[in-house]
Short mmCIF file of N, CA and C in Angstrom, two decimals:
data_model
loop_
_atom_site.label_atom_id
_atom_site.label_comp_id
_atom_site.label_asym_id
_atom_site.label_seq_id
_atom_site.Cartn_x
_atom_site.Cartn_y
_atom_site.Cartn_z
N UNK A 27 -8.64 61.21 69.08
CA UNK A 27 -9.91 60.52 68.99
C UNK A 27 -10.17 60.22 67.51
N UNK A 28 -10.81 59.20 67.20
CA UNK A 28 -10.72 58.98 65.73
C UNK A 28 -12.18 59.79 65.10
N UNK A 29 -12.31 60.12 64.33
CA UNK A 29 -13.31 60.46 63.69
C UNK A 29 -14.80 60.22 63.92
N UNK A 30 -15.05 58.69 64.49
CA UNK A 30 -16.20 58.18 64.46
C UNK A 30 -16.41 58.08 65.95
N UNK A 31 -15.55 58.55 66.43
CA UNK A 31 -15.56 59.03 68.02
C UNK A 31 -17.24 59.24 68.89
N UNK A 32 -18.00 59.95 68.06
CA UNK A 32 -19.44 60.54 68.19
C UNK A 32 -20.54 59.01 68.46
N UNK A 33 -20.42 57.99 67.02
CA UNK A 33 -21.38 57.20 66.81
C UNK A 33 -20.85 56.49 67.73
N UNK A 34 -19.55 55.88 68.09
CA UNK A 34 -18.97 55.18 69.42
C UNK A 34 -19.88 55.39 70.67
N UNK A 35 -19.27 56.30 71.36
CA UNK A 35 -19.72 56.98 72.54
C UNK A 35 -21.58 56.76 72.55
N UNK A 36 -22.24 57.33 71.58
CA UNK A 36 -23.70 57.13 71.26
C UNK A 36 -24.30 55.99 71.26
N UNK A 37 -22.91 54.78 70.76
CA UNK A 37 -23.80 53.24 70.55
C UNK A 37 -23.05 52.76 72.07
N UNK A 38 -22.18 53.11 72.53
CA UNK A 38 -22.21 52.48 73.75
C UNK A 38 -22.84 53.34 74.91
N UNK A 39 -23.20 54.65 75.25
CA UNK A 39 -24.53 55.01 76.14
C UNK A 39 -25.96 54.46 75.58
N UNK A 40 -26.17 54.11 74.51
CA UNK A 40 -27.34 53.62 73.84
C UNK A 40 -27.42 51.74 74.62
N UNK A 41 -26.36 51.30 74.49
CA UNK A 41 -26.22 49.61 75.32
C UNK A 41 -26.31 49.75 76.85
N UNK A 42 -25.39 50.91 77.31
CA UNK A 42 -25.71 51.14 78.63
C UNK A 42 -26.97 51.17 79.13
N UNK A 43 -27.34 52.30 78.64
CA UNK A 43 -28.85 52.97 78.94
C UNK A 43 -30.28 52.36 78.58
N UNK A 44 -29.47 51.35 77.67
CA UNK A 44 -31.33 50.13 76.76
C UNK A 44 -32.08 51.11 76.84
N UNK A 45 -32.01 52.34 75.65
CA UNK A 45 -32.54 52.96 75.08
C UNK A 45 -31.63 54.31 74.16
N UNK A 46 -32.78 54.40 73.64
CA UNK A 46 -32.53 56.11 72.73
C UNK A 46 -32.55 57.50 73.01
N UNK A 47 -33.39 57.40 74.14
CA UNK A 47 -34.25 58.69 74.82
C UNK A 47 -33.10 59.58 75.04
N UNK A 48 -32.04 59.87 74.28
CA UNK A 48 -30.97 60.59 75.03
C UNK A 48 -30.26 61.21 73.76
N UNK A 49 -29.55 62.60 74.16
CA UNK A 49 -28.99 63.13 73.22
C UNK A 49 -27.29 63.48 73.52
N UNK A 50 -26.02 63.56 72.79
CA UNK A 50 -25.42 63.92 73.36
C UNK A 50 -24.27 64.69 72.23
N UNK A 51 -23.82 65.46 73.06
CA UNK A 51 -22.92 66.90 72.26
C UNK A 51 -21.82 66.26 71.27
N UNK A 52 -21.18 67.32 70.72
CA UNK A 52 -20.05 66.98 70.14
C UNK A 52 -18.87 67.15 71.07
N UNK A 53 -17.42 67.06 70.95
CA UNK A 53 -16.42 67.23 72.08
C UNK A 53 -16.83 68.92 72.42
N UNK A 54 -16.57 69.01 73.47
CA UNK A 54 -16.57 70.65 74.12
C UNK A 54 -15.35 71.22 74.76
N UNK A 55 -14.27 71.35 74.01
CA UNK A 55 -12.93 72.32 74.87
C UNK A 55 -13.04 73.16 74.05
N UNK A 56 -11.35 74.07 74.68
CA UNK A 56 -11.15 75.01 74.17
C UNK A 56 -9.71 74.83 72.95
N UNK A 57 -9.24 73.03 73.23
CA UNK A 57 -8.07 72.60 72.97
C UNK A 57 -8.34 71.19 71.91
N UNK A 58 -8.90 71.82 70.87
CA UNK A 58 -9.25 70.74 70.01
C UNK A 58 -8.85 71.13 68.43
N UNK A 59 -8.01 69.70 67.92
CA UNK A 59 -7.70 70.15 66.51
C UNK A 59 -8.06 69.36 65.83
N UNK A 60 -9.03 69.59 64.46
CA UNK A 60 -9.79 68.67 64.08
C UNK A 60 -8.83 67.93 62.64
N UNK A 61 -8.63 66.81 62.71
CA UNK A 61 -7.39 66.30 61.41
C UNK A 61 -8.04 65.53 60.51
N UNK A 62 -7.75 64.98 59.44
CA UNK A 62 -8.38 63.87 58.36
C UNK A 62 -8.57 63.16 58.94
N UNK A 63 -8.71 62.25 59.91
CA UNK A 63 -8.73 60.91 60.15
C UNK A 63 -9.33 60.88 61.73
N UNK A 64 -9.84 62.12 62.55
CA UNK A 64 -9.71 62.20 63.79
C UNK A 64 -9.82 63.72 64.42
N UNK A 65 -9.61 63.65 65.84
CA UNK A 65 -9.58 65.24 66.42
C UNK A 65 -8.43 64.90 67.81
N UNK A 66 -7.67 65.21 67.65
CA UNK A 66 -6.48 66.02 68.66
C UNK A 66 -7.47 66.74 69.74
N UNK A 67 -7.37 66.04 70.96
CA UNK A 67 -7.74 66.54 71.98
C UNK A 67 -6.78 67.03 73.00
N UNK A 68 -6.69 68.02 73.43
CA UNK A 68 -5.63 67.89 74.56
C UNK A 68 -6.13 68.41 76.07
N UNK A 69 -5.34 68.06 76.63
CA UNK A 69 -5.90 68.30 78.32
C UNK A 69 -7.59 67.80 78.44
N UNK A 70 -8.47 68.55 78.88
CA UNK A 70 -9.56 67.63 79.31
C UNK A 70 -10.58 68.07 78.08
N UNK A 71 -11.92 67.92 78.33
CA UNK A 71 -13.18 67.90 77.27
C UNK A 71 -13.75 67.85 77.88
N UNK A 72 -15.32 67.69 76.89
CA UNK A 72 -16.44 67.34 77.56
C UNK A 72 -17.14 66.92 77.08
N UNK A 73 -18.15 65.78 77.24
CA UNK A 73 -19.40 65.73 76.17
C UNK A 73 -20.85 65.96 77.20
N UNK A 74 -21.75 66.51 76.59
CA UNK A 74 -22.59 66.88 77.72
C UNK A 74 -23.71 65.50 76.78
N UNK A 75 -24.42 65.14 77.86
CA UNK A 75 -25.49 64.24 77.55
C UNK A 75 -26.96 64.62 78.41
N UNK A 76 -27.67 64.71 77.19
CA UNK A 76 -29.43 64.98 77.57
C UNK A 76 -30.41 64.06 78.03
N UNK A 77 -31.28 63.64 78.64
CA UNK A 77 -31.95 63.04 78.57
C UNK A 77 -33.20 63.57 79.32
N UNK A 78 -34.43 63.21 78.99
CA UNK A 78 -35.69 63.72 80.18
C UNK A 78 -35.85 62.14 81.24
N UNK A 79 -35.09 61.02 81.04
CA UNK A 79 -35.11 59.95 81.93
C UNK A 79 -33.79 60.09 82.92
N UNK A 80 -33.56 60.93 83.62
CA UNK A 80 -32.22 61.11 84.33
C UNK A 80 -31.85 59.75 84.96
N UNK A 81 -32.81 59.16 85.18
CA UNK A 81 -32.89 58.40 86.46
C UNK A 81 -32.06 56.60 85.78
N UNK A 82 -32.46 56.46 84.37
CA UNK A 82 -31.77 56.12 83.46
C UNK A 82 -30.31 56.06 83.94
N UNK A 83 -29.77 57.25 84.26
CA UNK A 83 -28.11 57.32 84.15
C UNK A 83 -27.40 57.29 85.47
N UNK A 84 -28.35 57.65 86.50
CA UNK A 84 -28.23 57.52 87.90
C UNK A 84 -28.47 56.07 88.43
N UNK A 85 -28.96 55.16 87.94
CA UNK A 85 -29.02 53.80 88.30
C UNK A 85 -28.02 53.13 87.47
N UNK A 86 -27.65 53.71 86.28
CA UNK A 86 -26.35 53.12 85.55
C UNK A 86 -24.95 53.78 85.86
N UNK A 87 -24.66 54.54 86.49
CA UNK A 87 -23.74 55.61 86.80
C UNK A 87 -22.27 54.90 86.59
N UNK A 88 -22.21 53.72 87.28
CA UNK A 88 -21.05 53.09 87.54
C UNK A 88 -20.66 52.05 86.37
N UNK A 89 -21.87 51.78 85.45
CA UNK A 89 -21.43 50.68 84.02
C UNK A 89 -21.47 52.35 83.58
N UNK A 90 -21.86 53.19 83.15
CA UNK A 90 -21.96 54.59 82.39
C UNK A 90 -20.02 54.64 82.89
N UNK A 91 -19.69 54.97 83.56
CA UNK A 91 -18.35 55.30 84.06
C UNK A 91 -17.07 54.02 83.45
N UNK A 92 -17.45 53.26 83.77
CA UNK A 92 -16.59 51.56 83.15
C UNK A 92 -16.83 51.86 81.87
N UNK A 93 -17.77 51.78 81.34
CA UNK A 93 -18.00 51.79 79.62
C UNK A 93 -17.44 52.61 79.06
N UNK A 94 -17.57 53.81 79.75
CA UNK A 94 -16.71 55.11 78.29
C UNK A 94 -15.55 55.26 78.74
N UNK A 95 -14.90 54.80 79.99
CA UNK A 95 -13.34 54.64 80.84
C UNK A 95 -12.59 53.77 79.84
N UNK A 96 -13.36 52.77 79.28
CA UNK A 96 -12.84 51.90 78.66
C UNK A 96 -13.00 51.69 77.09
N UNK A 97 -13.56 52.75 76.35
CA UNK A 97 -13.31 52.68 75.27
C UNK A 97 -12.69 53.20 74.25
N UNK A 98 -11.60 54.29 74.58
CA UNK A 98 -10.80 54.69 73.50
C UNK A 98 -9.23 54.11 74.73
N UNK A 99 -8.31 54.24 73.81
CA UNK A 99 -7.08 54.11 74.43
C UNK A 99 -6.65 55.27 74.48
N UNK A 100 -5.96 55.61 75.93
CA UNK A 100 -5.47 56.43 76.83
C UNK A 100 -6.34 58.07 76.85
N UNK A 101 -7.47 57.42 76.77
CA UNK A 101 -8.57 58.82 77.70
C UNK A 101 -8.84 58.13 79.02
N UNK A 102 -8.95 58.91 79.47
CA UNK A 102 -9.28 58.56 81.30
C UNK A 102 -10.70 59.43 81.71
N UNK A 103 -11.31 58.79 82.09
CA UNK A 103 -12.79 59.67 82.56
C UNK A 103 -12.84 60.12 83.75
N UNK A 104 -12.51 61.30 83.84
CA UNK A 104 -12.50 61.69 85.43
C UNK A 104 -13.31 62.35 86.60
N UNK A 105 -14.99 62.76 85.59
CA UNK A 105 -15.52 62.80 86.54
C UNK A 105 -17.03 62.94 85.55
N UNK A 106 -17.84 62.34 86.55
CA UNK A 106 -19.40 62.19 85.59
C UNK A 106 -20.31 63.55 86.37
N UNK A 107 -20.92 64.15 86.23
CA UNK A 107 -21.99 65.32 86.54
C UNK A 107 -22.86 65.32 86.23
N UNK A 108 -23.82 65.58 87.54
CA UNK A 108 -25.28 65.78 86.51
C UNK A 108 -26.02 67.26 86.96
N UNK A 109 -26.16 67.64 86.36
CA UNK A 109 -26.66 69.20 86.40
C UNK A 109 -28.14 69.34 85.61
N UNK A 110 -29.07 69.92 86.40
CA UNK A 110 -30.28 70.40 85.58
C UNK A 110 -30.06 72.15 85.03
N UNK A 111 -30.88 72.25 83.77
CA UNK A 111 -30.67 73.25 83.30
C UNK A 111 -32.31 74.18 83.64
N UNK A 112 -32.10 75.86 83.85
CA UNK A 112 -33.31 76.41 83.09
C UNK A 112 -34.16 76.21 81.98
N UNK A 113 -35.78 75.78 81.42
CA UNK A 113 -35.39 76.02 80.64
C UNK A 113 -35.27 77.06 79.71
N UNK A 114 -34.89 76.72 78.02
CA UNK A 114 -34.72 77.99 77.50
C UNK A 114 -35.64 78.54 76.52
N UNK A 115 -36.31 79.33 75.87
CA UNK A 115 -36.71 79.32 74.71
C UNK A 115 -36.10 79.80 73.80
N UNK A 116 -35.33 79.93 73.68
CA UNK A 116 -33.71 80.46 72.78
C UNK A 116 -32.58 80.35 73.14
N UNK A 117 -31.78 80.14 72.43
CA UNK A 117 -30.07 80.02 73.00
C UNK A 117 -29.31 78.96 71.66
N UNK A 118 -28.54 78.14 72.28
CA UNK A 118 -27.67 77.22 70.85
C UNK A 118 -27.75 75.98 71.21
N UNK A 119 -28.16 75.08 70.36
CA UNK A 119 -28.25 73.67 70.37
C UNK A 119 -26.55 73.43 70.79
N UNK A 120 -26.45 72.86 71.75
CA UNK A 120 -25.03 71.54 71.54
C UNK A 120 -25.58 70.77 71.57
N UNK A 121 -26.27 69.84 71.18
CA UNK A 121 -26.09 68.30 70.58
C UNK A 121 -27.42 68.70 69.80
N UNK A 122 -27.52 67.84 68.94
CA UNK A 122 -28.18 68.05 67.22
C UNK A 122 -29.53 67.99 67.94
N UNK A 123 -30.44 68.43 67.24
CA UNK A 123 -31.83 68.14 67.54
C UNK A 123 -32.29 67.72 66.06
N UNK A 124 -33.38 66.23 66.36
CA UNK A 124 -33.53 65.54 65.26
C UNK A 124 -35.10 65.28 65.41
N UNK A 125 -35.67 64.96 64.55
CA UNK A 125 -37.26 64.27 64.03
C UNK A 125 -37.09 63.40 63.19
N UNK A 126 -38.76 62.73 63.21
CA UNK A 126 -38.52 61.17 62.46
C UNK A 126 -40.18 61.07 62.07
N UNK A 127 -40.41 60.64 60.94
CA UNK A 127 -41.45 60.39 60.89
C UNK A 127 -41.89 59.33 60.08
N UNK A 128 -42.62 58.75 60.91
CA UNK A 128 -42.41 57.01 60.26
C UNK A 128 -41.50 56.32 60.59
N UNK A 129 -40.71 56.83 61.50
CA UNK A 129 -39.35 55.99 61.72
C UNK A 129 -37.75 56.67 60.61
N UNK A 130 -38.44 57.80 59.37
CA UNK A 130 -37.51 57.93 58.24
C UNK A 130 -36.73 59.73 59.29
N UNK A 131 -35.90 59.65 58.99
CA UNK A 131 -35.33 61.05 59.63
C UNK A 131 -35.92 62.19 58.49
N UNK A 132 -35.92 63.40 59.41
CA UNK A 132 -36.42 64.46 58.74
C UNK A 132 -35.39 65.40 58.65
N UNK A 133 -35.45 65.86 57.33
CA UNK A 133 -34.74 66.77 56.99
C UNK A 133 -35.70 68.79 57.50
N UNK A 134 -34.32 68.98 58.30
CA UNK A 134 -35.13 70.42 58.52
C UNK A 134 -34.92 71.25 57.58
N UNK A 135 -33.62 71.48 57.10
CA UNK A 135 -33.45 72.38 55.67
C UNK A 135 -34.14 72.36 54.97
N UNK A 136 -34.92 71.19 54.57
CA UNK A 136 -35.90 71.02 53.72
C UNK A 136 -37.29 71.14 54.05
N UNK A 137 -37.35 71.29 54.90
CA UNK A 137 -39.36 71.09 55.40
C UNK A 137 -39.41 71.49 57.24
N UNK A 138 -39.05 72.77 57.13
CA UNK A 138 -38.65 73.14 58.81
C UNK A 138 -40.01 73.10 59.37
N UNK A 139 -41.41 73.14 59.11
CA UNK A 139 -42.05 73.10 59.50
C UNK A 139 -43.00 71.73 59.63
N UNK A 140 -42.66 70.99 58.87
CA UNK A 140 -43.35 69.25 59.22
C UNK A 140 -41.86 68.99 60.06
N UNK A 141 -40.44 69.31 60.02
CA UNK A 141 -39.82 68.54 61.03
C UNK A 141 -40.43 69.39 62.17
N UNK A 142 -40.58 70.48 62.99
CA UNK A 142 -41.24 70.99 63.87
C UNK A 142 -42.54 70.17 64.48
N UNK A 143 -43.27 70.13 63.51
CA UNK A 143 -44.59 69.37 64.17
C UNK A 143 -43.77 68.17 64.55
N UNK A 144 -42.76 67.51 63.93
CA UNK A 144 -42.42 65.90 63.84
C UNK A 144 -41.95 66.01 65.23
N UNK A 145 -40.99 66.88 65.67
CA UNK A 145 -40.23 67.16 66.52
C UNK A 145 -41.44 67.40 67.54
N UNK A 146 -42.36 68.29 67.43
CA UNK A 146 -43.70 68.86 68.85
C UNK A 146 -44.03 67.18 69.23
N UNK A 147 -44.69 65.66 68.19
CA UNK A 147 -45.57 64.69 68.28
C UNK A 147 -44.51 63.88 68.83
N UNK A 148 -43.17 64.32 68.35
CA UNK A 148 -42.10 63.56 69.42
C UNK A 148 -41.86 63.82 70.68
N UNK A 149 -42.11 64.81 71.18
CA UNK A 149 -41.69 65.05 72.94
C UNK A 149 -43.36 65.14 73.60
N UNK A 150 -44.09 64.83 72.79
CA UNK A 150 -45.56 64.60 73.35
C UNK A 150 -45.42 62.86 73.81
N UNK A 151 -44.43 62.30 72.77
CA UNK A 151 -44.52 60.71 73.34
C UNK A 151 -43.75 60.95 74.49
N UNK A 152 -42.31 61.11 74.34
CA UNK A 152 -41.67 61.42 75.77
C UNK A 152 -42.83 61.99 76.84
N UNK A 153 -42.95 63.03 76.48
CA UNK A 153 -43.58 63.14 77.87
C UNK A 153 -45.15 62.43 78.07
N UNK A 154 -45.46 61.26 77.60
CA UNK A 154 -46.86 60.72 77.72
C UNK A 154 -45.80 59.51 78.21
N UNK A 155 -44.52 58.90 77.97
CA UNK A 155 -43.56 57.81 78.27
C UNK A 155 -43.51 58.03 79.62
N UNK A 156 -43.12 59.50 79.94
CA UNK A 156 -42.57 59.91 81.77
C UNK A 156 -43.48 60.32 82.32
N UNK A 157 -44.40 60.66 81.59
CA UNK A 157 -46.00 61.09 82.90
C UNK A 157 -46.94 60.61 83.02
N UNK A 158 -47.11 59.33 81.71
CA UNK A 158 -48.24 58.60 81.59
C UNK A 158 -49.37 59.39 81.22
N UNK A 159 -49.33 60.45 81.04
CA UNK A 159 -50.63 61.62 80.60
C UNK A 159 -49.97 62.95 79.61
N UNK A 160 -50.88 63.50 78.80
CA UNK A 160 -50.15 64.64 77.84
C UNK A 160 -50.74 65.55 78.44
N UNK A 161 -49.65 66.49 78.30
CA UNK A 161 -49.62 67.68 78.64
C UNK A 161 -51.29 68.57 77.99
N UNK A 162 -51.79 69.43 79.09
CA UNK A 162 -53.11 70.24 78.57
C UNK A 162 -52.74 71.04 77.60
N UNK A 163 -51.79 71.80 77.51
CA UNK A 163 -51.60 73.30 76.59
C UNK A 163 -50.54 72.12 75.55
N UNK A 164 -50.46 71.96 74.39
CA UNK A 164 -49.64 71.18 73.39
C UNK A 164 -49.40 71.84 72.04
N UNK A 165 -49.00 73.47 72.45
CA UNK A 165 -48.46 74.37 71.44
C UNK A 165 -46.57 73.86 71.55
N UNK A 166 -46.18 73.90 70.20
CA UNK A 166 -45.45 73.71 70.57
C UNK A 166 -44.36 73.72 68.88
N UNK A 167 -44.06 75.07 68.54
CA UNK A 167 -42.75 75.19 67.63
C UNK A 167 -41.80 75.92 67.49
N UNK A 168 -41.07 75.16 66.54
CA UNK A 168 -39.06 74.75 66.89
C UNK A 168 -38.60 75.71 65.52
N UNK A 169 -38.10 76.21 65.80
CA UNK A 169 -37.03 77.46 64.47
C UNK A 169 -35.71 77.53 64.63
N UNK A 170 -34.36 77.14 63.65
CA UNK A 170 -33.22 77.67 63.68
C UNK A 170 -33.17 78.69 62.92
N UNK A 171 -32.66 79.95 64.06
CA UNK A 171 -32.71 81.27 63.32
C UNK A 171 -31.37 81.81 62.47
N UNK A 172 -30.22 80.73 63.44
CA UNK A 172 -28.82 81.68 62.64
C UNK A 172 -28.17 80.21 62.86
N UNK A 173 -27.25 80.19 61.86
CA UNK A 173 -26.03 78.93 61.94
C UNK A 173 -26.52 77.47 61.63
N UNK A 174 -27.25 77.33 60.75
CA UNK A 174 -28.10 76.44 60.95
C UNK A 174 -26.68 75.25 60.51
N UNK A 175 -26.47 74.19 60.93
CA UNK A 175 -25.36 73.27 61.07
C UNK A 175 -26.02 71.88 60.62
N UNK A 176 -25.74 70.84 59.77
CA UNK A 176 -26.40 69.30 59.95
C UNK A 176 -25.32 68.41 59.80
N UNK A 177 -25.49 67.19 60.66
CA UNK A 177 -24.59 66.55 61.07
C UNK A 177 -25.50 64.73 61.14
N UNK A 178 -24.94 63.94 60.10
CA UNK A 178 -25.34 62.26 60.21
C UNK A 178 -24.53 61.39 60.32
N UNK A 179 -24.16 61.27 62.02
CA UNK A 179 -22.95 60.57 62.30
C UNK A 179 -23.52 59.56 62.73
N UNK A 180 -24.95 59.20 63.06
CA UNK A 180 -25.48 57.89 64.02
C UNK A 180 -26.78 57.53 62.37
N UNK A 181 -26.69 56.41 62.35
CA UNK A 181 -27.62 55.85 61.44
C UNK A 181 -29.36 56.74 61.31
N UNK A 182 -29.57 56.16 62.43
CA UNK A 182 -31.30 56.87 62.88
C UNK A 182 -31.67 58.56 63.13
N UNK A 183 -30.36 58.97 62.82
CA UNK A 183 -30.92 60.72 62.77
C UNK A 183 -29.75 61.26 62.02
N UNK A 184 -30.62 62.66 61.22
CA UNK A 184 -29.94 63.30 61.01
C UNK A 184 -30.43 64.66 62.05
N UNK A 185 -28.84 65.37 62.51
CA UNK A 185 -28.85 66.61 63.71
C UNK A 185 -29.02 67.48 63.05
N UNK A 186 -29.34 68.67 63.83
CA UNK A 186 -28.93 70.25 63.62
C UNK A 186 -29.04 70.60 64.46
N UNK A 187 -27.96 71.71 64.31
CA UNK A 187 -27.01 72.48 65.16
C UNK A 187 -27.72 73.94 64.85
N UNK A 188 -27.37 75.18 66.10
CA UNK A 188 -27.63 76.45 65.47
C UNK A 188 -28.48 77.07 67.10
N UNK A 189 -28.32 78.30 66.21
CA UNK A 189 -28.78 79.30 67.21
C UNK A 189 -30.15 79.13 67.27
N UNK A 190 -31.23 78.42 68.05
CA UNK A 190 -32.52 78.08 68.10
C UNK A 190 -33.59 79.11 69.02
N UNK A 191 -34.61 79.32 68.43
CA UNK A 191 -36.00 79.90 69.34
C UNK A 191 -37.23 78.92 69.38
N UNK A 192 -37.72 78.51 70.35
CA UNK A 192 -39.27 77.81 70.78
C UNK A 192 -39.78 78.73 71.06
N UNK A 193 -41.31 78.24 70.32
CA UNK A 193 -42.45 78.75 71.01
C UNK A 193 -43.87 78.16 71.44
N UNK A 194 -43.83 77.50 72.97
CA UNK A 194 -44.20 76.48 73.70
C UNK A 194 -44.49 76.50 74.61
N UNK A 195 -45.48 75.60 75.08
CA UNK A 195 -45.98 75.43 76.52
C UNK A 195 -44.92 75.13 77.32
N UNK A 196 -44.94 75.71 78.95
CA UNK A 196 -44.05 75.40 79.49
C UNK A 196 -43.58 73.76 79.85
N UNK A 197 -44.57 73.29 79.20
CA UNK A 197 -44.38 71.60 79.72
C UNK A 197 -43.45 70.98 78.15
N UNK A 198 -44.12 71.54 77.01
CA UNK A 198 -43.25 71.23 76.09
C UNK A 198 -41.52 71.47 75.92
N UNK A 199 -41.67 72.79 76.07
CA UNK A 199 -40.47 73.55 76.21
C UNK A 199 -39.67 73.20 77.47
N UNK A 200 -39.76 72.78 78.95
CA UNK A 200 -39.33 72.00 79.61
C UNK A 200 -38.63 70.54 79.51
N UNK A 201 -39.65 69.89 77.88
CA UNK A 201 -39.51 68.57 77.95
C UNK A 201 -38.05 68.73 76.84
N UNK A 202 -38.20 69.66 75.59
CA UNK A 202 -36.99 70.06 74.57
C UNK A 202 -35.64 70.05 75.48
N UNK A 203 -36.12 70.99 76.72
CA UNK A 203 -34.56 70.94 77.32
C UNK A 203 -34.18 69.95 78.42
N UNK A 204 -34.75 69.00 78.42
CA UNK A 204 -34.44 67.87 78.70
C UNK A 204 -33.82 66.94 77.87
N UNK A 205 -34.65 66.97 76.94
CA UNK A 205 -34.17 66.33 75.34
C UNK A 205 -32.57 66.45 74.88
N UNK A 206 -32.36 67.68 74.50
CA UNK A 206 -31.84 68.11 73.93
C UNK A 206 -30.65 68.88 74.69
N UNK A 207 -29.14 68.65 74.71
CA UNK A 207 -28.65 70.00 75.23
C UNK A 207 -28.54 71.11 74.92
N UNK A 208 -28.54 71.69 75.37
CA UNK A 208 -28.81 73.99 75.14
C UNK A 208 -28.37 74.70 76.07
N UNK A 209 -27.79 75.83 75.52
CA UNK A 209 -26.88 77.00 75.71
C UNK A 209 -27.58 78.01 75.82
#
């Protein structure tokens, strides 16, 4: 897979899907070698993809399947899943969790607590997008406690990675792990 493997995959579920609302992992085996120019995959992978619009990927299922079948040479896609998760209030980010404010990405290393709020006023739109109404209880903050990881492979965010704790209404904290994938 070449290097830029990530922003690929991201800008073509992003054309699929005619939208953003979605997050998705880095490769997931146990058989991966990462080189200058690329990553050596062997036998199968995975990329897990988030979204709180499922319904998004279930009405696209079959261009979702054609589109990423067909964009690297000789990967084969062999099977799409959709699984709901618990949610969590701790565990490990796989795919980055990002904030924006103003539209500018937020740095968490630098200001973990305005990206937190940035991050709480962001899944208050999501979920005012999917319910048409905000949630009553709107407590709602984000901490990486160990491993903290950052990653700017897509223009409009910068990720982080890491061993994460919320502390949130169940509607917020429901909406993060929708958002976001977690371990």
């Amino acid at each position: 897979m070449p290097s830029s493997y990530y922003s690929e995959v991201y800008e073509a579920l992003k054309s699929l899907l005619a939208t953003e609302q979605f997050t998705i992992s880095p490769i997931r085996t146990k058989n991966k070698k990462e080189v200058e120019d690329g990553i050596w995959v062997f036998e199968d992978f995975r990329i897990y993809l988030a979204t709180p619009f499922l319904e998004l990927v279930t009405q696209n299922i079959l261009k979702i399947y054609d589109g990423l079948n067909s964009l690297f040479d000789s990967i084969c896609l062999k099977k799409i899943s959709c699984r709901t998760k618990q949610p969590k209030a701790s565990g490990i980010l796989l795919s980055g969790v990002f904030a924006q404010k103003d539209g500018a990405c937020l740095e968490y290393d630098r200001q973990p607590e305005i990206f937190s709020e940035m991050l709480r006023r962001q899944l208050l739109s999501i979920y005012f997008q999917k319910f048409g109404a905000y949630p009553e209880d709107k407590r709602f903050f984000f901490v990486i406690k160990d491993g903290l990881k950052k990653q700017h492979l897509i223009e409009s965010r910068i990720e982080y990675f890491g061993k994460y704790e919320i502390f949130a209404s169940k509607e917020l904290l429901e909406m993060f792990c929708q958002t976001f994938c977690v371990k």
